[in-house]
C-alpha cells in the first residue's frame, strides 16, 4: 500500500520538542475494498430492543468475520456491550465422515465460507418479560436466559423451524413445514394452528400476526398453483441440477385461528370482493384484540383499500371501509404504513401519497351510542361496547413537500414518533407529536444527530436506530426516558456501538459534493459528485457514472448503505484521476409521488434523460472530457448502463453492466409485482416493454460493454445477459462486448473473491477505455 505523508509540525517551547503528525491518505485497492473483514468493519445486525426498553441485543463479530456473535448492551449505554453467545458454540457435531472418494480433486462445495453462512444466528425475539431471547440457528430454535451462558435447545429436527415469536412468557408461535405451531415451553406441549400449507400443491401460509392477548392469530393463505417455475441451474456438482422457484401472481385469503387450537376450522375474513385478483399488503390487530385492520391492493396496483373488520368471527362482525385510494400509475410502497392506536380500538393512522408526498393520516371510527335501558332489562348486547356506526373521520397529520418513511405510536397511544425527509431529503428528521397539542407535526425534533437514521424500533420510552453519515458507517444509537406523553426535544443521545475500526475514520476520503442538476423538464436532479484531489477546472478529466440499483431507492444521502463497496470504489476512482457522478434519477425514492412515478410506461425514458442532462451539466461545470465518460451499475443500474451505451454511444465511451435486466418481459416472469407497477403486463403493453428493454437496441452497440452476471441469480435471471449476447453475436457485435459469469453467485454476491474479481475487471475496463 502506498502512503502519502502530509507533515504537520509544532514545537512545545522552551523544551524545543517537536511532534510531527502524519495525516495518511492511503491509496485504496480493489482487493482491500472487497476483502472480508472489511476495512469499514462489520455492521451491527439483527438488533432487537427488549419490551421494557432496557436492553438491546445485536449480532456482530469483533474480527469482522462470519458468523457473527450475539451481543448485549444496556439501552442507556450504562455499561459496555458484552458478547453473550457465539454461534460456534451451537454448531451440531458433523456427521460421520463420507467414504473416501479418490475422484474428489475438484471443487469443494461445502467449504469454510459456506459453513460460516449456514451457521448464523437469526430470528431474534425477546420474551415479553425481557428476561429471555428466542433465536434460531441451522433451522432449530433456542432460548437464552439473560445472565446464563448455555441456551436451551427447543427443537432438533431434520426440518426447518422459523418465523418464531413469543406469544407470552411461556408460549412460542413458529412455522414448520409451512404451517403454524404453538409450543408451550413450560409443559413442552405442541399445538398445530394452521393446516392449509401444502408445498406439493404450492399453497403457503405467511404473514402470521398474533393478537396481543395471545388468543388469536391472523394469517394469509396463498395459492401459487398458477405460478410458473423459474429454473436456476446449478452447474457445480457432478451432475447439473435444475432447482426452481415459483414466480407469478397468487390467490390469497386471510384466515383467523385460535392459538390454543380449539377451533375446528379457521375463520375466513369476510371482505368485499375485489375487482380481479388482489394481495394483502398488511394485517394488524386493533387494540381490542378482536378487530382486524386489513390493507389490500389490487393486482393492477392502482387501487388500495384499507378495511376495518369489527369483531372477527362474532355475531356482530362488520366490515368497514376506512379509506380507498387510486393512482393512475401505481400505489406507493410507503402507503403500507398502517398502525392501530394501542389503546383505542377505533383509531389508527396510515400512510398515503394522495397529496403528492407520503404523509400520515389519522382515521377515527365513530362509535355507536348504547340504546337507553331505563328498566335495567337484561339484553344480549354489551352496553359498554355498542359497536361502530360505520362512519370514519380522516384527518391529515403531516403535510409538505417531504415524505414520512416510518411512524409508530408510543405504547400509551398519546404520541406518534416518525422518521421523514422533513428538513433535508439527503438526511432523516426524527420527530414527535402528541395528543396534548392536537397532534401537530413538527412539535418536537427528537435528536440533532445529522445524517441517516434507519432501522428504528420503539419499546416503552426507548427508541433505537442505526445512525450514519457518508463517511461514518452505521452504529446503534438510543433515545431513552422521553416522549411518553409529551414530546421532549433533543433528549440525550447515547451511542451503543462502536464497530468501525479505529483506522477507518482516520482515512482521508474525498468528500462528495451534494448538488442539484437542472433537468430538461425544469426539475432538479439530486446528485453526489466526487472529485479527484487537486481538482482543477483548467484540466480535462475522465468521468465514471455510478447508477444505483432497485429503481425505487435513494442513494444521494449523507449516510451509509448497502452500496458501501461502491462508495469506496468511487473513492478509488478519484484516486486514479476520475470524476465520479451518482444521481437519484427519476423513479428513485425520497422525493415524492411525481418523481417516483415519472418512469411509468417507459423505463429508460425520463430516468435515461436525467443521466444525459447530468452529463451535460458535468461537462459544462466540472471539466469532464465528453469523450471519456463511462458508466457502471448493478440490477436496475446494469439495465441503465446498457441503455446508455446502446442508445447514446456518442455520449458514453464504455459501460459495465452488473446483473442487468436486458428484457423486461423476462423480469415480469420473475417479478411481476415490480414490473407490472411500472409497465403493466407484456400482453397489455407490448410497446412499453419493447422501448424499455436494452435488447431492443442491441444493433446500436458500437462502444465497449462489459457484462457481469451471477449464474444462479434468481432475481434477474442470467437468461437476460445470455439472450443479449446471443443477439449481439448474431448482429456480428462480438468486438464490442465482454462477458463474465459467476457460477455460485445469486443477485447479491456473497463471496469476497467474487466481488474482487468483478470490480478488478470493471477497473481494468475503465482504465483501458477511458484513459486514452
CSV table of N, CA and C in Angstrom, one decimal, residues 39-189:
chain,number,residue,atom,x,y,z
A,39,UNK,N,-12.5,-3.2,5.6
A,39,UNK,CA,-11.8,-2.1,6.2
A,39,UNK,C,-12.7,-1.2,7.0
A,40,UNK,N,-14.0,-1.3,6.7
A,40,UNK,CA,-15.0,-0.5,7.4
A,40,UNK,C,-15.6,-1.2,8.6
A,41,UNK,N,-15.1,-2.5,8.8
A,41,UNK,CA,-15.6,-3.3,9.9
A,41,UNK,C,-17.0,-3.9,9.5
A,42,UNK,N,-17.5,-4.7,10.5
A,42,UNK,CA,-18.8,-5.3,10.3
A,42,UNK,C,-19.9,-4.5,11.0
A,43,UNK,N,-21.0,-4.3,10.4
A,43,UNK,CA,-22.1,-3.5,11.0
A,43,UNK,C,-22.9,-4.4,11.9
A,44,UNK,N,-23.4,-3.8,13.0
A,44,UNK,CA,-24.3,-4.5,13.9
A,44,UNK,C,-25.6,-4.9,13.1
A,45,UNK,N,-26.1,-6.1,13.3
A,45,UNK,CA,-27.2,-6.6,12.5
A,45,UNK,C,-28.2,-7.3,13.5
A,46,UNK,N,-29.4,-7.5,13.0
A,46,UNK,CA,-30.4,-8.3,13.8
A,46,UNK,C,-30.7,-7.7,15.1
A,47,UNK,N,-30.5,-6.3,15.3
A,47,UNK,CA,-30.7,-5.7,16.6
A,47,UNK,C,-32.2,-5.8,17.0
A,48,UNK,N,-32.3,-6.0,18.3
A,48,UNK,CA,-33.7,-6.1,18.9
A,48,UNK,C,-33.7,-5.5,20.3
A,49,UNK,N,-34.7,-4.6,20.4
A,49,UNK,CA,-34.9,-3.8,21.7
A,49,UNK,C,-35.8,-4.6,22.6
A,50,UNK,N,-35.5,-4.8,23.8
A,50,UNK,CA,-36.3,-5.5,24.8
A,50,UNK,C,-37.6,-4.8,25.0
A,51,UNK,N,-38.7,-5.5,25.3
A,51,UNK,CA,-40.0,-4.8,25.6
A,51,UNK,C,-40.0,-3.8,26.7
A,52,UNK,N,-39.1,-4.0,27.7
A,52,UNK,CA,-39.1,-3.0,28.7
A,52,UNK,C,-38.2,-1.8,28.3
A,53,UNK,N,-37.6,-1.8,27.2
A,53,UNK,CA,-36.8,-0.7,26.7
A,53,UNK,C,-35.4,-0.6,27.3
A,54,UNK,N,-35.0,-1.6,28.1
A,54,UNK,CA,-33.8,-1.5,28.8
A,54,UNK,C,-32.5,-2.1,28.2
A,55,UNK,N,-32.8,-3.1,27.2
A,55,UNK,CA,-31.7,-3.8,26.7
A,55,UNK,C,-31.8,-3.9,25.2
A,56,UNK,N,-30.6,-4.0,24.5
A,56,UNK,CA,-30.5,-4.2,23.1
A,56,UNK,C,-29.6,-5.4,22.8
A,57,UNK,N,-30.0,-6.4,22.0
A,57,UNK,CA,-29.2,-7.4,21.5
A,57,UNK,C,-28.9,-7.2,20.0
A,58,UNK,N,-27.7,-7.6,19.6
A,58,UNK,CA,-27.4,-7.5,18.2
A,58,UNK,C,-26.3,-8.5,17.8
A,59,UNK,N,-26.2,-8.7,16.5
A,59,UNK,CA,-25.2,-9.6,16.0
A,59,UNK,C,-24.0,-8.8,15.5
A,60,UNK,N,-22.8,-9.3,15.9
A,60,UNK,CA,-21.6,-8.6,15.4
A,60,UNK,C,-20.4,-9.5,15.7
A,61,UNK,N,-19.3,-9.3,15.0
A,61,UNK,CA,-18.1,-10.0,15.3
A,61,UNK,C,-16.9,-9.0,15.3
A,62,UNK,N,-16.2,-9.1,16.4
A,62,UNK,CA,-15.1,-8.1,16.6
A,62,UNK,C,-14.0,-8.2,15.5
A,63,UNK,N,-13.9,-9.4,14.9
A,63,UNK,CA,-12.9,-9.6,13.8
A,63,UNK,C,-13.5,-9.3,12.5
A,64,UNK,N,-14.8,-9.0,12.4
A,64,UNK,CA,-15.4,-8.8,11.1
A,64,UNK,C,-15.7,-10.0,10.3
A,65,UNK,N,-15.7,-11.2,11.0
A,65,UNK,CA,-15.9,-12.4,10.3
A,65,UNK,C,-17.3,-13.1,10.5
A,66,UNK,N,-17.8,-13.8,9.5
A,66,UNK,CA,-19.0,-14.6,9.7
A,66,UNK,C,-18.6,-15.9,10.3
A,67,UNK,N,-19.5,-16.5,11.1
A,67,UNK,CA,-20.8,-16.0,11.6
A,67,UNK,C,-20.6,-15.0,12.8
A,68,UNK,N,-21.5,-14.0,12.8
A,68,UNK,CA,-21.3,-13.0,13.9
A,68,UNK,C,-21.8,-13.6,15.3
A,69,UNK,N,-21.3,-13.0,16.3
A,69,UNK,CA,-21.7,-13.4,17.7
A,69,UNK,C,-22.9,-12.5,18.2
A,70,UNK,N,-23.5,-13.0,19.3
A,70,UNK,CA,-24.6,-12.3,19.9
A,70,UNK,C,-24.1,-11.4,21.0
A,71,UNK,N,-24.4,-10.1,20.9
A,71,UNK,CA,-24.0,-9.1,21.9
A,71,UNK,C,-25.2,-8.5,22.7
A,72,UNK,N,-25.0,-8.1,23.9
A,72,UNK,CA,-26.0,-7.4,24.8
A,72,UNK,C,-25.4,-6.1,25.3
A,73,UNK,N,-26.3,-5.0,25.2
A,73,UNK,CA,-25.8,-3.7,25.7
A,73,UNK,C,-27.0,-3.1,26.3
A,74,UNK,N,-26.8,-2.4,27.5
A,74,UNK,CA,-27.9,-1.6,28.1
A,74,UNK,C,-28.3,-0.5,27.1
A,75,UNK,N,-29.6,-0.2,27.0
A,75,UNK,CA,-30.1,0.8,26.1
A,75,UNK,C,-29.7,2.2,26.5
A,76,UNK,N,-29.3,2.4,27.8
A,76,UNK,CA,-28.9,3.7,28.3
A,76,UNK,C,-27.4,3.8,28.2
A,77,UNK,N,-26.7,2.8,27.6
A,77,UNK,CA,-25.2,2.8,27.4
A,77,UNK,C,-24.5,2.9,28.8
A,78,UNK,N,-25.2,2.4,29.8
A,78,UNK,CA,-24.6,2.5,31.2
A,78,UNK,C,-23.4,1.6,31.4
A,79,UNK,N,-23.2,0.6,30.5
A,79,UNK,CA,-22.0,-0.3,30.6
A,79,UNK,C,-21.7,-0.8,29.2
A,80,UNK,N,-20.5,-1.2,29.0
A,80,UNK,CA,-20.1,-1.7,27.6
A,80,UNK,C,-20.9,-2.9,27.2
A,81,UNK,N,-21.0,-3.1,25.9
A,81,UNK,CA,-21.6,-4.3,25.3
A,81,UNK,C,-20.8,-5.5,25.7
A,82,UNK,N,-21.6,-6.6,25.9
A,82,UNK,CA,-21.0,-7.9,26.2
A,82,UNK,C,-21.3,-8.9,25.2
A,83,UNK,N,-20.4,-9.7,24.8
A,83,UNK,CA,-20.7,-10.9,24.0
A,83,UNK,C,-21.3,-12.0,24.8
A,84,UNK,N,-22.5,-12.4,24.5
A,84,UNK,CA,-23.2,-13.4,25.4
A,84,UNK,C,-23.3,-14.8,24.7
A,85,UNK,N,-23.0,-14.8,23.4
A,85,UNK,CA,-23.1,-16.2,22.8
A,85,UNK,C,-22.4,-16.1,21.4
A,86,UNK,N,-21.8,-17.2,21.1
A,86,UNK,CA,-21.1,-17.4,19.8
A,86,UNK,C,-21.8,-18.5,19.1
A,87,UNK,N,-22.2,-18.4,17.8
A,87,UNK,CA,-22.8,-19.5,17.1
A,87,UNK,C,-21.9,-20.7,17.0
A,88,UNK,N,-20.6,-20.5,17.1
A,88,UNK,CA,-19.6,-21.6,17.0
A,88,UNK,C,-19.9,-22.6,18.2
A,89,UNK,N,-20.5,-22.1,19.3
A,89,UNK,CA,-20.8,-22.9,20.4
A,89,UNK,C,-22.0,-23.8,20.2
A,90,UNK,N,-22.8,-23.5,19.1
A,90,UNK,CA,-24.0,-24.2,18.9
A,90,UNK,C,-24.0,-25.2,17.7
A,91,UNK,N,-22.9,-25.1,17.0
A,91,UNK,CA,-22.9,-25.9,15.8
A,91,UNK,C,-22.9,-27.4,16.1
A,92,UNK,N,-23.9,-28.1,15.5
A,92,UNK,CA,-24.0,-29.5,15.8
A,92,UNK,C,-22.8,-30.3,15.3
A,93,UNK,N,-22.5,-31.4,16.0
A,93,UNK,CA,-21.4,-32.2,15.5
A,93,UNK,C,-21.6,-32.6,14.1
A,94,UNK,N,-20.5,-32.7,13.4
A,94,UNK,CA,-20.6,-33.1,12.0
A,94,UNK,C,-20.9,-34.5,11.9
A,95,UNK,N,-21.6,-34.9,10.8
A,95,UNK,CA,-22.0,-36.3,10.5
A,95,UNK,C,-20.7,-37.1,10.3
A,96,UNK,N,-21.0,-38.4,10.3
A,96,UNK,CA,-19.8,-39.4,10.1
A,96,UNK,C,-19.1,-39.0,8.8
A,97,UNK,N,-17.8,-39.2,8.7
A,97,UNK,CA,-17.1,-38.9,7.5
A,97,UNK,C,-17.6,-39.7,6.4
A,98,UNK,N,-17.6,-39.1,5.2
A,98,UNK,CA,-18.0,-39.8,4.0
A,98,UNK,C,-16.9,-40.8,3.5
A,99,UNK,N,-17.3,-41.9,2.9
A,99,UNK,CA,-16.3,-42.8,2.4
A,99,UNK,C,-15.3,-42.0,1.4
A,100,UNK,N,-14.1,-42.5,1.5
A,100,UNK,CA,-13.1,-41.8,0.7
A,100,UNK,C,-13.4,-41.8,-0.8
A,101,UNK,N,-13.3,-40.7,-1.5
A,101,UNK,CA,-13.6,-40.6,-2.9
A,101,UNK,C,-12.3,-40.1,-3.6
A,102,UNK,N,-11.6,-41.0,-4.3
A,102,UNK,CA,-10.4,-40.7,-4.9
A,102,UNK,C,-10.5,-39.7,-6.1
A,103,UNK,N,-11.8,-39.5,-6.5
A,103,UNK,CA,-12.0,-38.5,-7.6
A,103,UNK,C,-12.4,-37.1,-7.0
A,104,UNK,N,-12.3,-37.0,-5.7
A,104,UNK,CA,-12.7,-35.7,-5.1
A,104,UNK,C,-11.5,-34.8,-5.1
A,105,UNK,N,-11.1,-34.4,-6.3
A,105,UNK,CA,-10.0,-33.5,-6.5
A,105,UNK,C,-10.4,-32.1,-7.1
A,106,UNK,N,-11.7,-32.0,-7.3
A,106,UNK,CA,-12.2,-30.7,-8.0
A,106,UNK,C,-12.7,-29.7,-7.0
A,107,UNK,N,-13.8,-29.1,-7.3
A,107,UNK,CA,-14.3,-28.0,-6.5
A,107,UNK,C,-14.9,-28.5,-5.2
A,108,UNK,N,-14.6,-27.9,-4.1
A,108,UNK,CA,-15.1,-28.3,-2.8
A,108,UNK,C,-16.4,-27.4,-2.6
A,109,UNK,N,-17.5,-28.1,-2.6
A,109,UNK,CA,-18.8,-27.4,-2.5
A,109,UNK,C,-19.1,-26.8,-1.1
A,110,UNK,N,-18.9,-27.7,-0.1
A,110,UNK,CA,-19.1,-27.3,1.3
A,110,UNK,C,-17.8,-26.8,1.9
A,111,UNK,N,-17.4,-25.6,1.6
A,111,UNK,CA,-16.1,-25.1,2.1
A,111,UNK,C,-16.4,-24.2,3.4
A,112,UNK,N,-15.3,-23.6,3.9
A,112,UNK,CA,-15.5,-22.9,5.2
A,112,UNK,C,-16.4,-21.7,5.0
A,113,UNK,N,-16.4,-21.0,3.8
A,113,UNK,CA,-17.3,-19.9,3.6
A,113,UNK,C,-18.8,-20.3,3.7
A,114,UNK,N,-19.1,-21.4,3.0
A,114,UNK,CA,-20.5,-22.0,3.0
A,114,UNK,C,-20.9,-22.3,4.4
A,115,UNK,N,-20.0,-22.9,5.2
A,115,UNK,CA,-20.4,-23.3,6.6
A,115,UNK,C,-20.6,-22.0,7.4
A,116,UNK,N,-19.8,-21.0,7.2
A,116,UNK,CA,-19.9,-19.8,8.0
A,116,UNK,C,-21.3,-19.1,7.8
A,117,UNK,N,-21.7,-19.2,6.5
A,117,UNK,CA,-23.0,-18.6,6.2
A,117,UNK,C,-24.2,-19.4,6.8
A,118,UNK,N,-24.1,-20.7,6.8
A,118,UNK,CA,-25.2,-21.5,7.2
A,118,UNK,C,-25.3,-21.5,8.8
A,119,UNK,N,-24.3,-21.2,9.5
A,119,UNK,CA,-24.3,-21.3,10.9
A,119,UNK,C,-24.7,-20.0,11.7
A,120,UNK,N,-25.2,-19.1,10.9
A,120,UNK,CA,-25.5,-17.8,11.6
A,120,UNK,C,-26.8,-17.9,12.5
A,121,UNK,N,-26.8,-17.1,13.5
A,121,UNK,CA,-27.9,-16.9,14.4
A,121,UNK,C,-28.9,-15.9,13.7
A,122,UNK,N,-30.2,-16.2,13.9
A,122,UNK,CA,-31.2,-15.3,13.3
A,122,UNK,C,-32.5,-15.4,14.1
A,123,UNK,N,-33.5,-14.7,13.6
A,123,UNK,CA,-34.8,-14.7,14.2
A,123,UNK,C,-34.9,-14.4,15.6
A,124,UNK,N,-34.2,-13.3,16.0
A,124,UNK,CA,-34.1,-12.9,17.4
A,124,UNK,C,-35.3,-12.3,17.9
A,125,UNK,N,-35.9,-12.7,19.1
A,125,UNK,CA,-37.1,-12.1,19.6
A,125,UNK,C,-37.0,-12.2,21.2
A,126,UNK,N,-37.4,-11.1,21.8
A,126,UNK,CA,-37.4,-11.1,23.3
A,126,UNK,C,-38.7,-11.6,23.8
A,127,UNK,N,-38.6,-12.3,25.0
A,127,UNK,CA,-39.8,-12.7,25.7
A,127,UNK,C,-40.4,-11.4,26.3
A,128,UNK,N,-41.8,-11.4,26.5
A,128,UNK,CA,-42.5,-10.2,27.0
A,128,UNK,C,-41.9,-9.7,28.3
A,129,UNK,N,-41.4,-10.6,29.1
A,129,UNK,CA,-40.8,-10.1,30.4
A,129,UNK,C,-39.4,-9.6,30.3
A,130,UNK,N,-38.8,-9.6,29.1
A,130,UNK,CA,-37.5,-9.1,28.8
A,130,UNK,C,-36.4,-9.8,29.5
A,131,UNK,N,-36.6,-11.1,29.8
A,131,UNK,CA,-35.6,-11.9,30.5
A,131,UNK,C,-34.9,-13.0,29.6
A,132,UNK,N,-35.6,-13.3,28.5
A,132,UNK,CA,-35.0,-14.4,27.6
A,132,UNK,C,-35.1,-14.0,26.2
A,133,UNK,N,-34.2,-14.6,25.4
A,133,UNK,CA,-34.1,-14.3,24.0
A,133,UNK,C,-34.4,-15.6,23.2
A,134,UNK,N,-35.3,-15.5,22.3
A,134,UNK,CA,-35.5,-16.7,21.4
A,134,UNK,C,-34.8,-16.4,20.1
A,135,UNK,N,-34.1,-17.5,19.6
A,135,UNK,CA,-33.4,-17.3,18.3
A,135,UNK,C,-33.4,-18.7,17.6
A,136,UNK,N,-33.0,-18.6,16.3
A,136,UNK,CA,-32.8,-19.9,15.6
A,136,UNK,C,-31.4,-20.0,15.0
A,137,UNK,N,-31.0,-21.2,14.8
A,137,UNK,CA,-29.7,-21.4,14.1
A,137,UNK,C,-29.8,-22.8,13.5
A,138,UNK,N,-29.3,-22.9,12.2
A,138,UNK,CA,-29.4,-24.1,11.5
A,138,UNK,C,-30.8,-24.8,11.5
A,139,UNK,N,-31.8,-23.9,11.5
A,139,UNK,CA,-33.2,-24.4,11.4
A,139,UNK,C,-33.8,-24.9,12.7
A,140,UNK,N,-33.0,-24.8,13.8
A,140,UNK,CA,-33.6,-25.2,15.1
A,140,UNK,C,-33.8,-23.9,16.0
A,141,UNK,N,-34.6,-24.1,17.0
A,141,UNK,CA,-34.9,-23.0,17.9
A,141,UNK,C,-34.2,-23.1,19.3
A,142,UNK,N,-33.8,-22.0,19.8
A,142,UNK,CA,-33.1,-22.0,21.1
A,142,UNK,C,-33.7,-20.8,22.0
A,143,UNK,N,-33.6,-21.0,23.3
A,143,UNK,CA,-33.9,-19.9,24.2
A,143,UNK,C,-32.6,-19.6,25.1
A,144,UNK,N,-32.2,-18.4,25.2
A,144,UNK,CA,-31.1,-18.0,26.1
A,144,UNK,C,-31.7,-17.1,27.1
A,145,UNK,N,-31.5,-17.4,28.4
A,145,UNK,CA,-31.8,-16.6,29.5
A,145,UNK,C,-30.7,-15.6,29.8
A,146,UNK,N,-31.1,-14.3,29.9
A,146,UNK,CA,-30.0,-13.3,30.2
A,146,UNK,C,-29.3,-13.6,31.5
A,147,UNK,N,-28.0,-13.6,31.4
A,147,UNK,CA,-27.2,-13.9,32.6
A,147,UNK,C,-26.7,-15.3,32.6
A,148,UNK,N,-27.3,-16.2,31.7
A,148,UNK,CA,-26.8,-17.6,31.7
A,148,UNK,C,-26.0,-17.7,30.4
A,149,UNK,N,-25.1,-18.7,30.4
A,149,UNK,CA,-24.2,-18.9,29.2
A,149,UNK,C,-24.7,-20.0,28.3
A,150,UNK,N,-25.5,-20.9,28.8
A,150,UNK,CA,-25.9,-22.0,28.0
A,150,UNK,C,-27.3,-21.9,27.5
A,151,UNK,N,-27.6,-21.8,26.2
A,151,UNK,CA,-29.0,-21.7,25.8
A,151,UNK,C,-29.7,-23.1,25.9
A,152,UNK,N,-31.0,-23.0,25.9
A,152,UNK,CA,-31.9,-24.2,25.9
A,152,UNK,C,-32.3,-24.5,24.5
A,153,UNK,N,-32.1,-25.7,24.1
A,153,UNK,CA,-32.4,-26.0,22.7
A,153,UNK,C,-33.9,-26.6,22.7
A,154,UNK,N,-34.7,-26.0,21.9
A,154,UNK,CA,-36.1,-26.3,21.9
A,154,UNK,C,-36.4,-27.4,20.8
A,155,UNK,N,-35.8,-27.4,19.7
A,155,UNK,CA,-36.0,-28.3,18.6
A,155,UNK,C,-34.8,-28.9,18.1
A,156,UNK,N,-34.9,-30.1,17.6
A,156,UNK,CA,-33.8,-30.8,17.0
A,156,UNK,C,-34.4,-31.7,15.9
A,157,UNK,N,-34.6,-31.1,14.8
A,157,UNK,CA,-35.3,-31.8,13.7
A,157,UNK,C,-34.6,-31.7,12.4
A,158,UNK,N,-35.0,-32.6,11.4
A,158,UNK,CA,-34.3,-32.5,10.1
A,158,UNK,C,-35.0,-31.4,9.3
A,159,UNK,N,-36.1,-30.9,9.7
A,159,UNK,CA,-36.8,-29.8,9.0
A,159,UNK,C,-36.3,-28.5,9.4
A,160,UNK,N,-37.1,-27.4,9.2
A,160,UNK,CA,-36.7,-26.1,9.5
A,160,UNK,C,-37.8,-25.4,10.3
A,161,UNK,N,-37.4,-24.9,11.4
A,161,UNK,CA,-38.4,-24.1,12.3
A,161,UNK,C,-38.0,-22.6,12.1
A,162,UNK,N,-38.9,-21.8,11.7
A,162,UNK,CA,-38.6,-20.4,11.5
A,162,UNK,C,-39.8,-19.5,11.9
A,163,UNK,N,-39.6,-18.2,11.7
A,163,UNK,CA,-40.7,-17.2,11.9
A,163,UNK,C,-41.2,-17.3,13.4
A,164,UNK,N,-40.3,-17.5,14.3
A,164,UNK,CA,-40.7,-17.7,15.7
A,164,UNK,C,-40.9,-16.4,16.5
A,165,UNK,N,-41.9,-16.3,17.3
A,165,UNK,CA,-42.3,-15.2,18.1
A,165,UNK,C,-42.8,-15.6,19.4
A,166,UNK,N,-42.5,-14.9,20.5
A,166,UNK,CA,-43.1,-15.1,21.8
A,166,UNK,C,-44.6,-14.6,21.7
A,167,UNK,N,-45.5,-15.4,22.2
A,167,UNK,CA,-46.9,-15.0,22.4
A,167,UNK,C,-47.1,-14.5,23.8
A,168,UNK,N,-46.5,-15.1,24.8
A,168,UNK,CA,-46.4,-14.7,26.2
A,168,UNK,C,-45.2,-15.2,26.8
A,169,UNK,N,-45.0,-15.2,28.1
A,169,UNK,CA,-43.8,-15.7,28.7
A,169,UNK,C,-43.5,-17.2,28.7
A,170,UNK,N,-44.5,-17.9,28.1
A,170,UNK,CA,-44.3,-19.4,28.0
A,170,UNK,C,-44.5,-19.9,26.6
A,171,UNK,N,-45.4,-19.3,25.8
A,171,UNK,CA,-45.7,-19.9,24.5
A,171,UNK,C,-45.0,-19.2,23.4
A,172,UNK,N,-44.7,-20.0,22.4
A,172,UNK,CA,-44.0,-19.5,21.2
A,172,UNK,C,-44.7,-19.9,19.9
A,173,UNK,N,-44.9,-19.0,19.0
A,173,UNK,CA,-45.5,-19.3,17.7
A,173,UNK,C,-44.4,-19.4,16.7
A,174,UNK,N,-44.4,-20.5,15.9
A,174,UNK,CA,-43.4,-20.7,14.9
A,174,UNK,C,-44.0,-21.4,13.7
A,175,UNK,N,-43.2,-21.5,12.7
A,175,UNK,CA,-43.6,-22.2,11.4
A,175,UNK,C,-42.7,-23.4,11.2
A,176,UNK,N,-43.3,-24.5,10.8
A,176,UNK,CA,-42.6,-25.7,10.5
A,176,UNK,C,-43.3,-26.4,9.3
A,177,UNK,N,-42.6,-26.7,8.3
A,177,UNK,CA,-43.2,-27.4,7.1
A,177,UNK,C,-44.2,-26.5,6.5
A,178,UNK,N,-44.2,-25.2,6.7
A,178,UNK,CA,-45.1,-24.2,6.1
A,178,UNK,C,-46.3,-23.9,6.9
A,179,UNK,N,-46.6,-24.7,8.0
A,179,UNK,CA,-47.7,-24.4,8.9
A,179,UNK,C,-47.3,-23.8,10.2
A,180,UNK,N,-48.3,-23.3,10.9
A,180,UNK,CA,-48.1,-22.6,12.2
A,180,UNK,C,-48.3,-23.6,13.4
A,181,UNK,N,-47.4,-23.4,14.4
A,181,UNK,CA,-47.5,-24.3,15.6
A,181,UNK,C,-47.3,-23.4,16.8
A,182,UNK,N,-47.8,-23.8,17.9
A,182,UNK,CA,-47.6,-23.1,19.2
A,182,UNK,C,-47.0,-24.1,20.2
A,183,UNK,N,-45.8,-23.7,20.7
A,183,UNK,CA,-45.1,-24.6,21.7
A,183,UNK,C,-45.2,-23.9,23.1
A,184,UNK,N,-45.6,-24.7,24.1
A,184,UNK,CA,-45.6,-24.2,25.4
A,184,UNK,C,-44.3,-24.7,26.0
A,185,UNK,N,-43.4,-23.7,26.3
A,185,UNK,CA,-42.0,-24.1,26.8
A,185,UNK,C,-42.0,-24.5,28.2
A,186,UNK,N,-43.2,-24.3,28.9
A,186,UNK,CA,-43.2,-24.7,30.3
A,186,UNK,C,-43.5,-26.2,30.4
A,187,UNK,N,-44.6,-26.6,29.8
A,187,UNK,CA,-45.0,-28.0,29.8
A,187,UNK,C,-44.6,-28.8,28.6
A,188,UNK,N,-44.0,-28.0,27.7
A,188,UNK,CA,-43.4,-28.6,26.4
A,188,UNK,C,-44.5,-29.3,25.6
A,189,UNK,N,-45.7,-28.6,25.5
A,189,UNK,CA,-46.7,-29.2,24.6
A,189,UNK,C,-46.7,-28.5,23.3
